[in-house]
Amino acid sequence: MITGGILFLALVFALIWNVIKGKSIVALLPFFFLPIVMIGWTAIKSFSYDNGKINIEKTANEVAKNPADTTLRVKLEKSIAAFDTTRAANDPVALNNISSAYYALGKYNEASIYNQKALSINPGLPQAINLKAGIEKQVAVKNSFEHSIRQLNNSVAAADSSKAALTPEATQKIVGILKTVKQPVYTDEKSSLVIAKALALVNKNEQSMQVVNKVLEANPQSQESLQLKKNIETGKFKTVAVDSAQTKSLDSKKFNFIIKKAPPVKQ
């Protein structure tokens, strides 16, 4: 913009000089277009940047309220990709908006990186301080969930290797984990199927099938999900013989997973 302004003033000076000298100014007129574009481009870029910053914040809030909306998530990802992150390097509000967007998408590592950048510039930014607490909370939930999945996976593997139905001790362990598992906002196909298998093992076929169907909504071609659904329908799981009070306590537990669709395979 500065260069465009200097060029514009130089052309004005040349225009006045030609008028004073009685020379034609026609040849100079086309050159005025260049500084106008140079000055205007900066304003356009500035408007685009500010608009992008606001758009990311708005869409992130919408995704946070409707995390299952795939269209909104895709819109937010595109907004982040199109945003001028280089210019945002010294803008704590913009950096925190990007952090908030990644947070809404369940990408907590990226969210933490941009949140830290925002706080390094302005340690007292209220929205960044609040977001930091939210990120830490969700990371703790995610870590707890992954720990529960590892425990369930071991129990499922042990049940698969046994020819007998689950022992009361094994049932108690699986039910205990399922009752206390902390669900993150988003989960993946593999973890969801571990929970579905565990539910089927303790005779909670309806809840198990709900989880399997959610996986199939996200990935209709999942062979593991299709096989698990078939196994549940045909009663191939070696479940507990009697639905005890312990397993009945799972009835009120909701497994409302939001499973992200698998990215398309590049040919």
PDB file of C-alpha atoms in Angstrom:
ATOM      1  CA  MET A   1       0.000   0.000   0.000  1.00  0.00           C
ATOM      2  CA  ILE A   2       2.886   2.362   0.786  1.00  0.00           C
ATOM      3  CA  THR A   3       4.538   1.634  -2.543  1.00  0.00           C
ATOM      4  CA  GLY A   4       1.239   2.190  -4.335  1.00  0.00           C
ATOM      5  CA  GLY A   5       0.801   5.508  -2.520  1.00  0.00           C
ATOM      6  CA  ILE A   6       4.281   6.688  -3.520  1.00  0.00           C
ATOM      7  CA  LEU A   7       3.682   5.682  -7.125  1.00  0.00           C
ATOM      8  CA  PHE A   8       0.323   7.493  -7.131  1.00  0.00           C
ATOM      9  CA  LEU A   9       1.908  10.712  -5.827  1.00  0.00           C
ATOM     10  CA  ALA A  10       4.662  10.445  -8.424  1.00  0.00           C
ATOM     11  CA  LEU A  11       2.073  10.110 -11.179  1.00  0.00           C
ATOM     12  CA  VAL A  12       0.130  13.103  -9.834  1.00  0.00           C
ATOM     13  CA  PHE A  13       3.327  15.128  -9.829  1.00  0.00           C
ATOM     14  CA  ALA A  14       4.037  14.023 -13.427  1.00  0.00           C
ATOM     15  CA  LEU A  15       0.467  14.891 -14.402  1.00  0.00           C
ATOM     16  CA  ILE A  16       0.728  18.414 -12.943  1.00  0.00           C
ATOM     17  CA  TRP A  17       4.129  18.892 -14.570  1.00  0.00           C
ATOM     18  CA  ASN A  18       2.763  17.937 -17.993  1.00  0.00           C
ATOM     19  CA  VAL A  19      -0.202  20.282 -17.543  1.00  0.00           C
ATOM     20  CA  ILE A  20       2.122  23.153 -16.636  1.00  0.00           C
ATOM     21  CA  LYS A  21       4.336  22.399 -19.622  1.00  0.00           C
ATOM     22  CA  GLY A  22       1.333  22.103 -21.918  1.00  0.00           C
ATOM     23  CA  LYS A  23       2.074  18.465 -22.755  1.00  0.00           C
ATOM     24  CA  SER A  24      -0.474  15.715 -23.298  1.00  0.00           C
ATOM     25  CA  ILE A  25      -1.553  13.768 -20.205  1.00  0.00           C
ATOM     26  CA  VAL A  26      -3.303  10.954 -22.096  1.00  0.00           C
ATOM     27  CA  ALA A  27      -0.271   8.667 -21.965  1.00  0.00           C
ATOM     28  CA  LEU A  28      -0.088   8.957 -18.161  1.00  0.00           C
ATOM     29  CA  LEU A  29      -3.707   8.078 -17.404  1.00  0.00           C
ATOM     30  CA  PRO A  30      -3.440   4.262 -17.832  1.00  0.00           C
ATOM     31  CA  PHE A  31      -0.612   4.183 -15.297  1.00  0.00           C
ATOM     32  CA  PHE A  32      -2.934   5.397 -12.529  1.00  0.00           C
ATOM     33  CA  PHE A  33      -4.627   1.994 -12.589  1.00  0.00           C
ATOM     34  CA  LEU A  34      -1.565   0.256 -11.095  1.00  0.00           C
ATOM     35  CA  PRO A  35      -1.254   2.251  -7.807  1.00  0.00           C
ATOM     36  CA  ILE A  36      -5.030   2.120  -7.322  1.00  0.00           C
ATOM     37  CA  VAL A  37      -4.902  -1.683  -7.557  1.00  0.00           C
ATOM     38  CA  MET A  38      -1.888  -1.794  -5.235  1.00  0.00           C
ATOM     39  CA  ILE A  39      -3.637   0.335  -2.605  1.00  0.00           C
ATOM     40  CA  GLY A  40      -6.980  -1.440  -3.041  1.00  0.00           C
ATOM     41  CA  TRP A  41      -5.424  -4.927  -2.872  1.00  0.00           C
ATOM     42  CA  THR A  42      -4.213  -4.259   0.662  1.00  0.00           C
ATOM     43  CA  ALA A  43      -7.695  -3.193   1.709  1.00  0.00           C
ATOM     44  CA  ILE A  44      -9.196  -6.282   0.054  1.00  0.00           C
ATOM     45  CA  LYS A  45      -6.679  -8.569   1.766  1.00  0.00           C
ATOM     46  CA  SER A  46      -7.339  -6.862   5.094  1.00  0.00           C
ATOM     47  CA  PHE A  47     -11.090  -7.331   4.677  1.00  0.00           C
ATOM     48  CA  SER A  48     -10.579 -10.951   3.654  1.00  0.00           C
ATOM     49  CA  TYR A  49      -8.409 -11.588   6.725  1.00  0.00           C
ATOM     50  CA  ASP A  50     -10.854 -10.002   9.170  1.00  0.00           C
ATOM     51  CA  ASN A  51     -13.787 -11.771   7.558  1.00  0.00           C
ATOM     52  CA  GLY A  52     -11.928 -15.096   7.691  1.00  0.00           C
ATOM     53  CA  LYS A  53     -11.146 -14.624  11.379  1.00  0.00           C
ATOM     54  CA  ILE A  54     -14.793 -13.927  12.193  1.00  0.00           C
ATOM     55  CA  ASN A  55     -15.987 -16.788   9.997  1.00  0.00           C
ATOM     56  CA  ILE A  56     -13.714 -19.301  11.766  1.00  0.00           C
ATOM     57  CA  GLU A  57     -14.970 -18.178  15.174  1.00  0.00           C
ATOM     58  CA  LYS A  58     -18.615 -18.357  14.104  1.00  0.00           C
ATOM     59  CA  THR A  59     -18.315 -21.761  12.446  1.00  0.00           C
ATOM     60  CA  ALA A  60     -16.313 -23.177  15.365  1.00  0.00           C
ATOM     61  CA  ASN A  61     -19.139 -22.191  17.712  1.00  0.00           C
ATOM     62  CA  GLU A  62     -21.654 -23.881  15.412  1.00  0.00           C
ATOM     63  CA  VAL A  63     -19.601 -27.088  15.280  1.00  0.00           C
ATOM     64  CA  ALA A  64     -19.236 -27.068  19.079  1.00  0.00           C
ATOM     65  CA  LYS A  65     -23.041 -26.977  19.361  1.00  0.00           C
ATOM     66  CA  ASN A  66     -23.567 -29.559  16.594  1.00  0.00           C
ATOM     67  CA  PRO A  67     -20.501 -31.861  16.610  1.00  0.00           C
ATOM     68  CA  ALA A  68     -22.322 -34.557  14.617  1.00  0.00           C
ATOM     69  CA  ASP A  69     -22.919 -32.210  11.662  1.00  0.00           C
ATOM     70  CA  THR A  70     -20.454 -33.424   9.023  1.00  0.00           C
ATOM     71  CA  THR A  71     -21.212 -30.504   6.689  1.00  0.00           C
ATOM     72  CA  LEU A  72     -20.311 -27.963   9.356  1.00  0.00           C
ATOM     73  CA  ARG A  73     -17.070 -29.798  10.190  1.00  0.00           C
ATOM     74  CA  VAL A  74     -16.021 -29.814   6.542  1.00  0.00           C
ATOM     75  CA  LYS A  75     -16.874 -26.102   6.267  1.00  0.00           C
ATOM     76  CA  LEU A  76     -14.731 -25.335   9.314  1.00  0.00           C
ATOM     77  CA  GLU A  77     -11.780 -27.361   8.021  1.00  0.00           C
ATOM     78  CA  LYS A  78     -11.936 -25.465   4.716  1.00  0.00           C
ATOM     79  CA  SER A  79     -12.085 -22.129   6.554  1.00  0.00           C
ATOM     80  CA  ILE A  80      -8.933 -22.990   8.495  1.00  0.00           C
ATOM     81  CA  ALA A  81      -7.123 -24.134   5.339  1.00  0.00           C
ATOM     82  CA  ALA A  82      -8.010 -20.893   3.515  1.00  0.00           C
ATOM     83  CA  PHE A  83      -7.034 -18.589   6.383  1.00  0.00           C
ATOM     84  CA  ASP A  84      -3.815 -16.564   6.302  1.00  0.00           C
ATOM     85  CA  THR A  85      -2.070 -18.120   9.304  1.00  0.00           C
ATOM     86  CA  THR A  86       1.157 -16.228   8.503  1.00  0.00           C
ATOM     87  CA  ARG A  87      -0.557 -12.906   9.083  1.00  0.00           C
ATOM     88  CA  ALA A  88      -2.201 -14.312  12.195  1.00  0.00           C
ATOM     89  CA  ALA A  89       1.210 -15.003  13.778  1.00  0.00           C
ATOM     90  CA  ASN A  90       1.038 -11.760  15.791  1.00  0.00           C
ATOM     91  CA  ASP A  91      -2.726 -11.695  16.307  1.00  0.00           C
ATOM     92  CA  PRO A  92      -3.646 -13.493  19.569  1.00  0.00           C
ATOM     93  CA  VAL A  93      -7.399 -13.334  18.864  1.00  0.00           C
ATOM     94  CA  ALA A  94      -6.954 -14.945  15.436  1.00  0.00           C
ATOM     95  CA  LEU A  95      -4.614 -17.575  16.875  1.00  0.00           C
ATOM     96  CA  ASN A  96      -7.129 -18.412  19.565  1.00  0.00           C
ATOM     97  CA  ASN A  97      -9.932 -18.594  16.980  1.00  0.00           C
ATOM     98  CA  ILE A  98      -7.884 -21.189  15.097  1.00  0.00           C
ATOM     99  CA  SER A  99      -7.300 -23.022  18.376  1.00  0.00           C
ATOM    100  CA  SER A 100     -11.038 -22.941  19.067  1.00  0.00           C
ATOM    101  CA  ALA A 101     -11.703 -24.367  15.603  1.00  0.00           C
ATOM    102  CA  TYR A 102      -9.347 -27.298  16.151  1.00  0.00           C
ATOM    103  CA  TYR A 103     -10.876 -27.808  19.594  1.00  0.00           C
ATOM    104  CA  ALA A 104     -14.358 -28.032  18.074  1.00  0.00           C
ATOM    105  CA  LEU A 105     -13.029 -30.586  15.577  1.00  0.00           C
ATOM    106  CA  GLY A 106     -11.567 -32.717  18.370  1.00  0.00           C
ATOM    107  CA  LYS A 107      -7.972 -32.048  17.252  1.00  0.00           C
ATOM    108  CA  TYR A 108      -6.603 -31.182  20.665  1.00  0.00           C
ATOM    109  CA  ASN A 109      -2.891 -31.272  19.815  1.00  0.00           C
ATOM    110  CA  GLU A 110      -3.353 -28.589  17.154  1.00  0.00           C
ATOM    111  CA  ALA A 111      -5.719 -26.672  19.431  1.00  0.00           C
ATOM    112  CA  SER A 112      -3.111 -26.633  22.200  1.00  0.00           C
ATOM    113  CA  ILE A 113      -0.373 -25.384  19.851  1.00  0.00           C
ATOM    114  CA  TYR A 114      -2.371 -22.361  18.671  1.00  0.00           C
ATOM    115  CA  ASN A 115      -3.726 -21.688  22.156  1.00  0.00           C
ATOM    116  CA  GLN A 116      -0.175 -21.534  23.506  1.00  0.00           C
ATOM    117  CA  LYS A 117       0.814 -19.145  20.705  1.00  0.00           C
ATOM    118  CA  ALA A 118      -2.101 -16.862  21.582  1.00  0.00           C
ATOM    119  CA  LEU A 119      -1.224 -16.887  25.288  1.00  0.00           C
ATOM    120  CA  SER A 120       2.458 -16.237  24.578  1.00  0.00           C
ATOM    121  CA  ILE A 121       1.437 -12.960  22.923  1.00  0.00           C
ATOM    122  CA  ASN A 122      -1.329 -12.052  25.366  1.00  0.00           C
ATOM    123  CA  PRO A 123      -1.218 -14.128  28.587  1.00  0.00           C
ATOM    124  CA  GLY A 124      -4.301 -12.351  29.889  1.00  0.00           C
ATOM    125  CA  LEU A 125      -6.608 -13.029  26.932  1.00  0.00           C
ATOM    126  CA  PRO A 126      -9.783 -14.327  28.684  1.00  0.00           C
ATOM    127  CA  GLN A 127     -11.043 -16.527  25.846  1.00  0.00           C
ATOM    128  CA  ALA A 128      -7.615 -18.132  25.483  1.00  0.00           C
ATOM    129  CA  ILE A 129      -7.391 -18.843  29.216  1.00  0.00           C
ATOM    130  CA  ASN A 130     -10.859 -20.457  29.199  1.00  0.00           C
ATOM    131  CA  LEU A 131     -10.051 -22.459  26.085  1.00  0.00           C
ATOM    132  CA  LYS A 132      -6.840 -23.766  27.639  1.00  0.00           C
ATOM    133  CA  ALA A 133      -8.857 -25.218  30.521  1.00  0.00           C
ATOM    134  CA  GLY A 134     -11.297 -26.796  28.066  1.00  0.00           C
ATOM    135  CA  ILE A 135      -8.504 -28.372  26.035  1.00  0.00           C
ATOM    136  CA  GLU A 136      -6.853 -29.818  29.138  1.00  0.00           C
ATOM    137  CA  LYS A 137     -10.182 -31.281  30.265  1.00  0.00           C
ATOM    138  CA  GLN A 138     -10.853 -32.942  26.898  1.00  0.00           C
ATOM    139  CA  VAL A 139      -7.313 -34.302  26.681  1.00  0.00           C
ATOM    140  CA  ALA A 140      -7.810 -35.894  30.114  1.00  0.00           C
ATOM    141  CA  VAL A 141     -11.123 -37.425  28.935  1.00  0.00           C
ATOM    142  CA  LYS A 142      -9.466 -38.733  25.773  1.00  0.00           C
ATOM    143  CA  ASN A 143      -6.579 -40.275  27.718  1.00  0.00           C
ATOM    144  CA  SER A 144      -9.010 -41.915  30.157  1.00  0.00           C
ATOM    145  CA  PHE A 145     -11.078 -43.251  27.254  1.00  0.00           C
ATOM    146  CA  GLU A 146      -8.032 -44.739  25.546  1.00  0.00           C
ATOM    147  CA  HIS A 147      -7.032 -46.421  28.821  1.00  0.00           C
ATOM    148  CA  SER A 148     -10.526 -47.947  29.142  1.00  0.00           C
ATOM    149  CA  ILE A 149     -10.385 -49.159  25.547  1.00  0.00           C
ATOM    150  CA  ARG A 150      -7.070 -50.929  26.194  1.00  0.00           C
ATOM    151  CA  GLN A 151      -8.585 -52.660  29.221  1.00  0.00           C
ATOM    152  CA  LEU A 152     -11.709 -53.696  27.313  1.00  0.00           C
ATOM    153  CA  ASN A 153      -9.642 -54.895  24.375  1.00  0.00           C
ATOM    154  CA  ASN A 154      -7.666 -57.192  26.683  1.00  0.00           C
ATOM    155  CA  SER A 155     -10.898 -58.558  28.167  1.00  0.00           C
ATOM    156  CA  VAL A 156     -12.422 -59.114  24.718  1.00  0.00           C
ATOM    157  CA  ALA A 157      -9.253 -60.885  23.541  1.00  0.00           C
ATOM    158  CA  ALA A 158      -9.314 -63.123  26.619  1.00  0.00           C
ATOM    159  CA  ALA A 159     -12.965 -63.984  25.983  1.00  0.00           C
ATOM    160  CA  ASP A 160     -12.239 -64.770  22.325  1.00  0.00           C
ATOM    161  CA  SER A 161      -9.491 -67.190  23.318  1.00  0.00           C
ATOM    162  CA  SER A 162     -11.760 -69.040  25.774  1.00  0.00           C
ATOM    163  CA  LYS A 163     -14.266 -71.695  24.748  1.00  0.00           C
ATOM    164  CA  ALA A 164     -16.503 -71.082  27.753  1.00  0.00           C
ATOM    165  CA  ALA A 165     -18.878 -68.263  28.590  1.00  0.00           C
ATOM    166  CA  LEU A 166     -17.594 -65.353  30.639  1.00  0.00           C
ATOM    167  CA  THR A 167     -16.918 -66.012  34.304  1.00  0.00           C
ATOM    168  CA  PRO A 168     -18.678 -63.773  36.846  1.00  0.00           C
ATOM    169  CA  GLU A 169     -15.323 -62.098  37.536  1.00  0.00           C
ATOM    170  CA  ALA A 170     -14.715 -61.351  33.863  1.00  0.00           C
ATOM    171  CA  THR A 171     -18.266 -60.069  33.487  1.00  0.00           C
ATOM    172  CA  GLN A 172     -17.865 -57.825  36.514  1.00  0.00           C
ATOM    173  CA  LYS A 173     -14.656 -56.377  35.124  1.00  0.00           C
ATOM    174  CA  ILE A 174     -16.141 -55.589  31.703  1.00  0.00           C
ATOM    175  CA  VAL A 175     -19.318 -54.092  33.160  1.00  0.00           C
ATOM    176  CA  GLY A 176     -17.264 -51.982  35.567  1.00  0.00           C
ATOM    177  CA  ILE A 177     -15.202 -50.525  32.738  1.00  0.00           C
ATOM    178  CA  LEU A 178     -18.258 -49.890  30.551  1.00  0.00           C
ATOM    179  CA  LYS A 179     -20.072 -48.134  33.394  1.00  0.00           C
ATOM    180  CA  THR A 180     -17.202 -45.748  34.129  1.00  0.00           C
ATOM    181  CA  VAL A 181     -15.830 -45.140  30.630  1.00  0.00           C
ATOM    182  CA  LYS A 182     -15.627 -41.419  29.839  1.00  0.00           C
ATOM    183  CA  GLN A 183     -16.705 -40.690  26.291  1.00  0.00           C
ATOM    184  CA  PRO A 184     -14.831 -38.066  24.253  1.00  0.00           C
ATOM    185  CA  VAL A 185     -16.699 -35.841  21.803  1.00  0.00           C
ATOM    186  CA  TYR A 186     -15.407 -37.879  18.865  1.00  0.00           C
ATOM    187  CA  THR A 187     -14.187 -41.437  18.663  1.00  0.00           C
ATOM    188  CA  ASP A 188     -12.772 -43.726  15.998  1.00  0.00           C
ATOM    189  CA  GLU A 189     -14.076 -46.895  14.389  1.00  0.00           C
ATOM    190  CA  LYS A 190     -11.672 -49.276  16.127  1.00  0.00           C
ATOM    191  CA  SER A 191     -12.406 -48.039  19.661  1.00  0.00           C
ATOM    192  CA  SER A 192     -16.150 -48.034  19.029  1.00  0.00           C
ATOM    193  CA  LEU A 193     -16.079 -51.662  17.884  1.00  0.00           C
ATOM    194  CA  VAL A 194     -14.173 -52.696  21.023  1.00  0.00           C
ATOM    195  CA  ILE A 195     -17.013 -51.251  23.098  1.00  0.00           C
ATOM    196  CA  ALA A 196     -19.605 -52.911  20.845  1.00  0.00           C
ATOM    197  CA  LYS A 197     -17.931 -56.297  21.342  1.00  0.00           C
ATOM    198  CA  ALA A 198     -17.717 -55.784  25.103  1.00  0.00           C
ATOM    199  CA  LEU A 199     -21.421 -54.926  25.247  1.00  0.00           C
ATOM    200  CA  ALA A 200     -22.283 -58.033  23.247  1.00  0.00           C
ATOM    201  CA  LEU A 201     -20.221 -60.181  25.602  1.00  0.00           C
ATOM    202  CA  VAL A 202     -22.286 -59.064  28.602  1.00  0.00           C
ATOM    203  CA  ASN A 203     -25.569 -59.651  26.768  1.00  0.00           C
ATOM    204  CA  LYS A 204     -26.285 -56.012  25.888  1.00  0.00           C
ATOM    205  CA  ASN A 205     -26.994 -56.737  22.247  1.00  0.00           C
ATOM    206  CA  GLU A 206     -29.297 -53.776  21.679  1.00  0.00           C
ATOM    207  CA  GLN A 207     -26.733 -51.261  22.896  1.00  0.00           C
ATOM    208  CA  SER A 208     -24.000 -53.127  21.039  1.00  0.00           C
ATOM    209  CA  MET A 209     -25.962 -52.996  17.799  1.00  0.00           C
ATOM    210  CA  GLN A 210     -26.540 -49.245  18.227  1.00  0.00           C
ATOM    211  CA  VAL A 211     -22.790 -48.678  18.381  1.00  0.00           C
ATOM    212  CA  VAL A 212     -22.164 -50.965  15.381  1.00  0.00           C
ATOM    213  CA  ASN A 213     -24.776 -49.111  13.339  1.00  0.00           C
ATOM    214  CA  LYS A 214     -23.116 -45.794  14.167  1.00  0.00           C
ATOM    215  CA  VAL A 215     -19.827 -47.182  12.851  1.00  0.00           C
ATOM    216  CA  LEU A 216     -21.550 -48.358   9.677  1.00  0.00           C
ATOM    217  CA  GLU A 217     -23.075 -44.907   9.181  1.00  0.00           C
ATOM    218  CA  ALA A 218     -19.562 -43.492   9.160  1.00  0.00           C
ATOM    219  CA  ASN A 219     -18.038 -46.341   7.153  1.00  0.00           C
ATOM    220  CA  PRO A 220     -20.602 -48.563   5.377  1.00  0.00           C
ATOM    221  CA  GLN A 221     -17.795 -50.697   3.919  1.00  0.00           C
ATOM    222  CA  SER A 222     -16.303 -51.675   7.288  1.00  0.00           C
ATOM    223  CA  GLN A 223     -15.938 -55.457   7.039  1.00  0.00           C
ATOM    224  CA  GLU A 224     -15.221 -55.801  10.762  1.00  0.00           C
ATOM    225  CA  SER A 225     -18.442 -53.953  11.592  1.00  0.00           C
ATOM    226  CA  LEU A 226     -20.488 -56.026   9.159  1.00  0.00           C
ATOM    227  CA  GLN A 227     -19.087 -59.249  10.613  1.00  0.00           C
ATOM    228  CA  LEU A 228     -19.714 -58.095  14.172  1.00  0.00           C
ATOM    229  CA  LYS A 229     -23.298 -57.190  13.287  1.00  0.00           C
ATOM    230  CA  LYS A 230     -23.790 -60.644  11.813  1.00  0.00           C
ATOM    231  CA  ASN A 231     -22.300 -62.303  14.909  1.00  0.00           C
ATOM    232  CA  ILE A 232     -24.651 -60.365  17.183  1.00  0.00           C
ATOM    233  CA  GLU A 233     -27.685 -61.194  15.067  1.00  0.00           C
ATOM    234  CA  THR A 234     -26.852 -64.909  14.962  1.00  0.00           C
ATOM    235  CA  GLY A 235     -26.009 -65.125  18.698  1.00  0.00           C
ATOM    236  CA  LYS A 236     -22.406 -66.255  18.262  1.00  0.00           C
ATOM    237  CA  PHE A 237     -21.128 -64.484  21.382  1.00  0.00           C
ATOM    238  CA  LYS A 238     -20.486 -66.598  24.489  1.00  0.00           C
ATOM    239  CA  THR A 239     -22.471 -64.317  26.777  1.00  0.00           C
ATOM    240  CA  VAL A 240     -23.354 -64.653  30.432  1.00  0.00           C
ATOM    241  CA  ALA A 241     -26.161 -67.135  31.009  1.00  0.00           C
ATOM    242  CA  VAL A 242     -28.258 -64.846  33.208  1.00  0.00           C
ATOM    243  CA  ASP A 243     -28.677 -61.082  33.010  1.00  0.00           C
ATOM    244  CA  SER A 244     -27.672 -60.176  36.520  1.00  0.00           C
ATOM    245  CA  ALA A 245     -28.416 -56.965  38.403  1.00  0.00           C
ATOM    246  CA  GLN A 246     -24.868 -55.954  37.616  1.00  0.00           C
ATOM    247  CA  THR A 247     -25.352 -56.098  33.849  1.00  0.00           C
ATOM    248  CA  LYS A 248     -28.786 -54.483  34.149  1.00  0.00           C
ATOM    249  CA  SER A 249     -27.066 -51.434  35.618  1.00  0.00           C
ATOM    250  CA  LEU A 250     -25.717 -50.775  32.125  1.00  0.00           C
ATOM    251  CA  ASP A 251     -29.201 -50.168  30.734  1.00  0.00           C
ATOM    252  CA  SER A 252     -29.095 -46.458  31.540  1.00  0.00           C
ATOM    253  CA  LYS A 253     -25.620 -45.987  30.080  1.00  0.00           C
ATOM    254  CA  LYS A 254     -25.661 -44.156  26.767  1.00  0.00           C
ATOM    255  CA  PHE A 255     -22.948 -44.701  24.194  1.00  0.00           C
ATOM    256  CA  ASN A 256     -23.660 -41.710  21.971  1.00  0.00           C
ATOM    257  CA  PHE A 257     -20.502 -41.798  19.897  1.00  0.00           C
ATOM    258  CA  ILE A 258     -19.808 -39.387  17.079  1.00  0.00           C
ATOM    259  CA  ILE A 259     -17.639 -41.377  14.702  1.00  0.00           C
ATOM    260  CA  LYS A 260     -15.889 -39.394  12.025  1.00  0.00           C
ATOM    261  CA  LYS A 261     -16.175 -40.728   8.538  1.00  0.00           C
ATOM    262  CA  ALA A 262     -12.992 -42.279   7.213  1.00  0.00           C
ATOM    263  CA  PRO A 263     -11.185 -40.014   4.697  1.00  0.00           C
ATOM    264  CA  PRO A 264     -11.519 -41.105   1.063  1.00  0.00           C
ATOM    265  CA  VAL A 265      -8.757 -43.357  -0.215  1.00  0.00           C
ATOM    266  CA  LYS A 266      -6.633 -41.626  -2.849  1.00  0.00           C
ATOM    267  CA  GLN A 267      -6.370 -43.556  -6.079  1.00  0.00           C
TER     268      GLN A 267
END
